Amino acid sequence: MLSLRTKYLLYIIAVHAALVFLIFKWLQENKLLFIVSEVLVLVSVGIAIQIYQAFGQPSQFISAGIEAIKDKDFTIKFVPTGNREVDGLIDVYNLMIDQLRQERTKQMEQQFFLEKLIEASPIATLIFDFDQRIASANPKATALLQRPDDQLTGRFLSEIDHPLLNQLTESDDQETRTLKGNGIETYRVQRSHFMDRGFRRDFMLIEELTSEILESEKKAYSKVIRMMAHEVNNSIGAINSILNVTKTYVDAPEQQDVNHALQIAIERNDRLNLFMRRFADVVRLPQPQKAPTNLTEMARNVGRLMQPQADAKGVTLQYDLKLDTVWVPVDSVQMEQVLVNVIKNAIEACAPGQLVEVVVDSAHLIVRDNGKPISPDLEANLFNPFFSTKPDGQGIGLTLTRDILVNHGFPFSLKTNPNGWTAFTILW
């Protein structure tokens, strides 16, 4: 298919060739007219060439502009030529280039701002490509999933072995879910989408709600515990005073049974008072006074304290202390309480002949046992206040342990692993 330019050239050449032939045929005997005619033909050729160049100039501008746009170079502008038609085309092109440059600058600024906003966001953000693979993950997401960026990008969610992501592979678009992690962590997960160049792309927001939930939860049960403690303590003090006075009037031998009953009532009141004080301790838990502490030595000392309880139940209590000294800044009194609670629970979960092992190294402390496993339906409630699987349990031991570790900033988890061992893991 011939271009318009080629057709025009062929037409001009054909016309002037015909004129030269006719002039030569008809005017060759009249030399003067022949010469004049040939000069006029040459002038016509010159005019045709000028017209051709004038016609070609807009095409040249258009071609150069198209190449600049194709190369995304919006800095090229043309200067007026003096030709009214061409200058009109140049004005339109220059205006279009200015608008494209402004739009691109605006888009780049918005994209840069969005990238910085996502990068600094406290909410873990995963952005997917058109094939539902992870295209990018912000620093909060890499920290939450404990994997570098290169182990996340380009992969499907199902290809990343993480307890939280394993629960997300089936999440629907626009669905907001609340999920539990390995420990007390609670997350709100929302999956949505945006349009990119006319096509849908998904993104996922993972927001940690742990601190908010713990704070609202503590406010709720603190008020109840304070009210109960106030009423119980006031009543027990007055009742014990009356009982002690009454005892002085029934010291006669024939009143021994009554005296014994009064003593039992007083002891029962004291136990009730102690019971309420333990609940109040959860509410009044002070902030940790941290100091460098040798956790290896602490674990060994707590183990000696708990050894009689393990022996009485026929449970083996052993240690895997990989280092003689592991110095960690902690509140030693509070951490001792944590170890006592955790080791005590592990011993109580074991039957005679089973094993409780305490492991301490430079990165974590683990108390594990091969006793009764934790069922999945109980795992999510273990650290809830007043929740206990023991008939006589108060449900405050793990709550107190949770609050101490949260105040220390130590991640932790309690779960039964596939090998059947239940492990309480504390990281620092």
XYZ file of C-alpha atoms in Angstrom:
428
model
C 0.000 0.000 0.000
C 1.594 3.270 -1.210
C 1.740 6.209 1.195
C 0.129 9.550 0.391
C 3.570 11.114 0.041
C 4.658 8.507 -2.535
C 1.425 8.962 -4.498
C 1.933 12.703 -4.604
C 5.530 12.329 -5.868
C 4.489 9.874 -8.548
C 1.703 12.219 -9.658
C 4.025 15.255 -9.932
C 6.630 13.259 -11.835
C 4.012 11.904 -14.251
C 2.493 15.360 -14.909
C 5.817 17.040 -15.572
C 7.075 14.145 -17.720
C 3.930 14.470 -19.845
C 4.442 18.232 -20.166
C 8.086 17.776 -21.224
C 7.044 15.184 -23.826
C 4.244 17.369 -25.232
C 6.452 20.464 -25.361
C 9.152 18.515 -27.163
C 6.573 17.042 -29.604
C 4.733 20.262 -30.476
C 7.214 23.096 -30.003
C 10.525 21.653 -31.093
C 10.470 23.710 -34.324
C 9.799 26.991 -32.504
C 12.962 27.366 -30.496
C 11.854 30.406 -28.470
C 8.545 28.899 -27.315
C 10.322 25.614 -26.641
C 12.868 27.268 -24.344
C 10.204 29.365 -22.572
C 8.072 26.250 -22.044
C 10.984 24.296 -20.605
C 11.764 27.142 -18.194
C 8.127 27.195 -17.092
C 8.277 23.429 -16.529
C 11.354 23.845 -14.344
C 9.644 26.623 -12.398
C 6.622 24.329 -11.929
C 8.909 21.565 -10.669
C 10.414 23.985 -8.128
C 6.983 25.119 -6.967
C 5.854 21.484 -6.687
C 8.914 20.708 -4.563
C 8.164 23.668 -2.234
C 4.539 22.607 -1.925
C 5.671 19.034 -1.223
C 8.014 20.255 1.515
C 5.245 22.451 2.983
C 2.893 19.475 2.999
C 5.592 17.263 4.537
C 6.478 19.624 7.378
C 3.386 18.821 9.531
C 4.029 15.141 8.934
C 7.588 15.556 10.163
C 6.377 17.341 13.299
C 3.751 14.677 13.863
C 6.287 11.873 13.419
C 8.761 13.515 15.800
C 5.983 14.104 18.350
C 4.774 10.514 18.124
C 8.313 9.219 18.699
C 8.733 11.509 21.716
C 5.411 10.319 23.201
C 6.317 6.705 22.450
C 9.601 7.195 24.352
C 7.659 8.939 27.195
C 9.809 12.024 26.698
C 7.481 14.917 27.557
C 10.228 17.547 27.565
C 10.405 17.994 23.763
C 8.541 21.068 22.461
C 8.551 22.687 19.005
C 9.092 26.379 18.174
C 6.812 28.225 15.716
C 7.898 28.200 12.050
C 5.905 31.144 10.696
C 3.594 28.842 8.774
C 0.077 29.431 10.104
C -1.157 25.887 9.592
C 2.027 24.314 11.005
C 2.130 26.757 13.930
C -1.446 25.805 14.840
C -0.420 22.164 14.935
C 2.661 23.033 17.016
C 0.552 24.982 19.537
C -1.803 22.022 19.980
C 1.127 19.616 20.384
C 2.971 21.844 22.882
C -0.221 22.253 24.965
C -0.785 18.477 24.955
C 2.834 17.822 25.991
C 2.560 20.335 28.853
C -0.587 18.610 30.115
C 0.977 15.152 29.811
C 4.082 16.304 31.667
C 1.991 17.821 34.460
C -0.152 14.662 34.744
C 2.912 12.428 34.833
C 4.572 14.610 37.492
C 1.384 14.592 39.548
C 1.038 10.835 39.169
C 4.672 10.249 40.158
C 4.286 12.479 43.227
C 1.116 10.647 44.268
C 2.759 7.279 43.667
C 5.799 8.309 45.709
C 3.569 9.572 48.535
C 1.502 6.359 48.461
C 4.634 4.185 48.584
C 6.013 6.155 51.547
C 2.633 5.994 53.286
C 2.398 2.218 52.845
C 6.016 1.777 53.927
C 5.457 3.770 57.141
C 2.032 2.281 57.864
C 1.632 0.448 61.206
C -0.735 -1.943 59.420
C 0.780 -4.886 57.546
C -0.037 -4.476 53.849
C 0.229 -7.093 51.096
C -0.409 -6.043 47.479
C -1.070 -8.744 44.899
C -0.442 -8.801 41.162
C -3.006 -9.758 38.513
C -2.324 -13.489 39.154
C -2.920 -13.216 42.938
C 0.784 -13.484 43.731
C 2.265 -11.110 46.307
C 3.712 -8.151 44.411
C 4.906 -6.134 47.409
C 4.905 -6.214 51.213
C 5.588 -3.265 53.490
C 8.096 -3.482 56.399
C 5.311 -4.127 58.922
C 4.209 -7.172 56.891
C 7.736 -8.606 56.662
C 8.159 -8.126 60.437
C 4.779 -9.705 61.209
C 5.378 -12.701 58.942
C 9.057 -12.930 60.020
C 10.252 -13.330 56.451
C 12.356 -11.044 54.221
C 10.737 -9.369 51.253
C 12.357 -11.701 48.703
C 10.684 -14.703 50.373
C 7.241 -13.111 50.009
C 7.128 -11.418 46.609
C 6.123 -13.541 43.662
C 4.435 -16.215 45.815
C 0.866 -17.251 46.502
C -0.384 -17.088 50.093
C -0.669 -20.868 50.125
C 3.060 -21.162 49.364
C 4.066 -19.307 52.543
C 3.979 -21.553 55.584
C 2.809 -19.194 58.305
C 0.054 -19.907 60.876
C -1.732 -16.628 60.156
C -1.548 -16.849 56.363
C -2.747 -20.454 56.486
C -6.035 -19.081 57.804
C -6.253 -16.429 55.075
C -5.975 -18.448 51.875
C -9.732 -18.909 51.710
C -10.736 -15.368 52.691
C -13.256 -13.727 50.364
C -13.063 -10.311 48.776
C -14.295 -7.466 51.021
C -14.432 -9.874 53.984
C -13.215 -8.640 57.372
C -12.107 -11.353 59.765
C -10.659 -11.495 63.268
C -7.979 -14.159 63.687
C -5.793 -15.451 66.498
C -2.032 -15.964 66.289
C 0.105 -18.469 68.175
C 0.012 -16.587 71.473
C -2.378 -13.866 72.572
C -2.062 -11.951 69.309
C -5.338 -10.963 67.689
C -5.507 -9.598 64.146
C -8.158 -7.948 62.004
C -7.753 -8.907 58.364
C -9.463 -7.203 55.435
C -9.074 -8.072 51.770
C -10.193 -5.645 49.088
C -9.183 -4.484 45.599
C -8.406 -1.451 43.436
C -8.301 -0.848 39.666
C -4.907 -0.701 37.966
C -4.904 0.226 34.251
C -8.429 -1.066 33.954
C -7.750 -4.383 35.684
C -8.521 -5.531 39.221
C -5.721 -5.956 41.752
C -6.207 -7.214 45.308
C -4.594 -6.031 48.518
C -4.748 -7.235 52.121
C -4.536 -5.273 55.378
C -3.530 -7.081 58.591
C -3.986 -4.945 61.710
C -2.907 -6.132 65.146
C -5.590 -5.562 67.798
C -3.831 -7.251 70.729
C -3.063 -4.151 72.801
C -6.531 -2.649 72.267
C -8.287 -5.867 73.239
C -6.091 -6.412 76.299
C -6.635 -2.845 77.446
C -10.433 -2.967 77.098
C -10.490 -6.436 78.641
C -8.422 -5.317 81.622
C -10.633 -2.283 82.216
C -13.676 -4.540 82.283
C -12.445 -7.167 84.736
C -10.447 -4.695 86.878
C -13.599 -2.857 87.850
C -15.344 -6.112 88.784
C -12.353 -7.399 90.798
C -11.942 -4.141 92.722
C -15.601 -4.119 93.647
C -15.528 -7.775 94.719
C -12.296 -7.349 96.697
C -13.636 -4.295 98.481
C -16.855 -5.996 99.538
C -15.208 -9.304 100.495
C -12.368 -7.718 102.487
C -14.677 -5.439 104.398
C -17.042 -8.284 105.218
C -14.322 -10.776 106.161
C -12.605 -8.307 108.506
C -15.806 -7.691 110.422
C -16.825 -11.365 110.444
C -13.407 -12.551 111.704
C -13.506 -9.940 114.450
C -16.889 -11.223 115.621
C -15.736 -14.857 115.395
C -12.569 -14.195 117.435
C -14.576 -12.459 120.149
C -17.090 -15.316 120.147
C -14.282 -17.854 120.595
C -13.328 -16.265 123.900
C -16.761 -17.159 125.269
C -16.709 -20.804 124.199
C -13.365 -21.988 125.566
C -15.048 -24.421 127.954
C -14.355 -28.140 127.236
C -18.033 -28.830 126.647
C -17.962 -26.182 123.865
C -15.007 -27.754 122.009
C -17.047 -28.600 118.918
C -18.328 -25.059 118.667
C -14.818 -23.698 119.156
C -13.513 -25.965 116.377
C -16.289 -24.850 114.047
C -15.449 -21.215 114.725
C -11.762 -21.859 113.937
C -12.692 -23.533 110.657
C -14.862 -20.519 109.766
C -11.985 -18.141 110.524
C -9.534 -20.177 108.392
C -12.058 -20.359 105.584
C -12.460 -16.598 105.689
C -8.669 -16.184 105.534
C -8.508 -18.437 102.485
C -11.276 -16.442 100.839
C -9.367 -13.264 101.602
C -6.237 -14.769 100.038
C -8.299 -15.883 97.062
C -9.470 -12.330 96.437
C -5.981 -10.908 96.943
C -4.719 -13.130 94.148
C -7.327 -11.648 91.829
C -6.407 -8.165 92.988
C -2.741 -8.881 92.216
C -3.645 -9.170 88.527
C -5.221 -5.712 88.610
C -2.431 -4.105 90.664
C 0.426 -5.601 88.661
C 3.145 -2.900 88.587
C 5.291 -2.090 85.604
C 8.460 -4.238 85.535
C 11.615 -2.856 87.142
C 14.104 -4.326 84.706
C 17.681 -5.218 85.587
C 20.155 -7.622 83.914
C 19.313 -11.090 85.231
C 20.880 -14.479 84.592
C 17.884 -16.470 83.338
C 19.855 -19.723 83.362
C 20.373 -19.418 87.096
C 16.778 -18.309 87.616
C 15.450 -21.349 85.712
C 17.672 -23.657 87.777
C 16.505 -22.101 91.082
C 12.808 -22.271 90.149
C 13.347 -25.873 89.077
C 14.700 -26.734 92.547
C 11.601 -25.085 94.040
C 9.255 -27.128 91.840
C 11.191 -30.414 92.127
C 9.228 -31.725 95.169
C 5.942 -31.207 93.300
C 7.312 -33.087 90.279
C 8.627 -35.914 92.475
C 5.296 -36.220 94.280
C 3.556 -36.760 90.945
C 6.240 -39.051 89.496
C 7.156 -36.574 86.736
C 10.740 -36.085 85.571
C 11.875 -32.455 85.607
C 15.059 -31.896 83.609
C 17.000 -29.009 82.079
C 18.677 -28.198 78.780
C 20.707 -25.123 79.735
C 22.868 -24.484 76.709
C 24.739 -21.563 78.300
C 25.846 -21.021 81.903
C 24.819 -17.367 81.755
C 22.077 -15.754 79.702
C 21.726 -12.127 80.779
C 18.408 -10.509 79.951
C 16.949 -7.270 81.417
C 13.851 -8.394 83.347
C 12.005 -7.854 86.582
C 13.378 -10.873 88.443
C 10.427 -11.148 90.872
C 7.844 -11.095 88.096
C 9.795 -13.477 85.842
C 10.160 -15.946 88.697
C 6.372 -15.880 89.065
C 6.065 -16.595 85.319
C 8.391 -19.603 85.547
C 6.604 -20.946 88.617
C 3.211 -20.720 86.874
C 4.443 -22.256 83.613
C 6.396 -25.150 85.181
C 3.549 -25.848 87.617
C 1.047 -26.080 84.738
C 3.402 -28.376 82.797
C 3.786 -30.726 85.784
C 0.016 -30.802 86.341
C -0.542 -31.706 82.664
C 1.720 -34.785 82.967
C 0.987 -38.281 84.197
C 3.514 -40.338 86.241
C 6.516 -41.256 84.085
C 6.182 -38.293 81.708
C 8.699 -35.484 81.241
C 8.936 -31.709 81.717
C 11.979 -30.037 80.168
C 13.232 -26.463 80.628
C 15.350 -25.078 77.775
C 17.263 -21.784 77.990
C 19.508 -20.295 75.309
C 20.488 -16.831 74.111
C 17.229 -16.209 72.237
C 14.423 -17.885 74.152
C 13.194 -19.925 77.103
C 11.009 -22.980 76.533
C 9.113 -25.119 79.039
C 7.810 -28.217 77.256
C 6.153 -31.451 78.304
C 4.826 -34.628 76.722
C 1.715 -34.651 78.887
C -1.898 -34.012 77.939
C -2.048 -31.999 74.706
C -3.997 -28.753 74.327
C -7.033 -29.195 72.092
C -7.469 -26.618 69.296
C -10.774 -25.354 70.712
C -9.093 -24.519 74.053
C -5.937 -22.976 72.594
C -7.584 -19.637 71.761
C -8.968 -19.207 75.316
C -5.955 -20.176 77.426
C -4.938 -16.617 78.301
C -8.448 -15.275 78.823
C -9.160 -14.052 82.376
C -10.950 -16.565 84.641
C -10.682 -19.351 82.061
C -9.402 -22.655 83.469
C -9.606 -26.327 82.544
C -8.965 -27.415 86.159
C -11.925 -28.163 88.446
C -10.455 -25.964 91.196
C -8.684 -23.482 88.919
C -9.225 -19.734 89.221
C -8.094 -18.874 85.697
C -5.669 -16.142 86.749
C -2.281 -17.902 86.524
C -1.920 -17.591 82.745
C -3.589 -14.174 82.799
C -0.957 -12.920 85.219
C 1.757 -14.607 83.139
C 0.368 -12.950 79.995
C 0.344 -9.472 81.530
C 3.892 -9.811 82.880
C 5.270 -10.928 79.504
C 3.328 -8.242 77.618
C 4.698 -5.569 79.962
C 8.203 -6.900 79.337
C 7.626 -6.813 75.566
C 8.421 -10.529 75.184
C 6.588 -12.455 72.418
C 5.316 -15.809 73.637
C 3.151 -18.757 72.628
C 1.610 -21.853 74.153
C 0.641 -24.699 71.852
C 0.888 -28.422 71.274
C 3.202 -29.198 68.363
C 2.605 -31.965 65.786
C 5.137 -34.171 67.636
C 2.808 -34.234 70.672
C 4.940 -31.990 72.904
C 3.283 -28.932 74.428
C 5.661 -25.935 74.542
C 5.447 -22.577 76.281
C 7.952 -20.431 74.371
C 9.186 -16.994 75.530
C 11.322 -14.891 73.158
C 13.392 -11.800 73.890
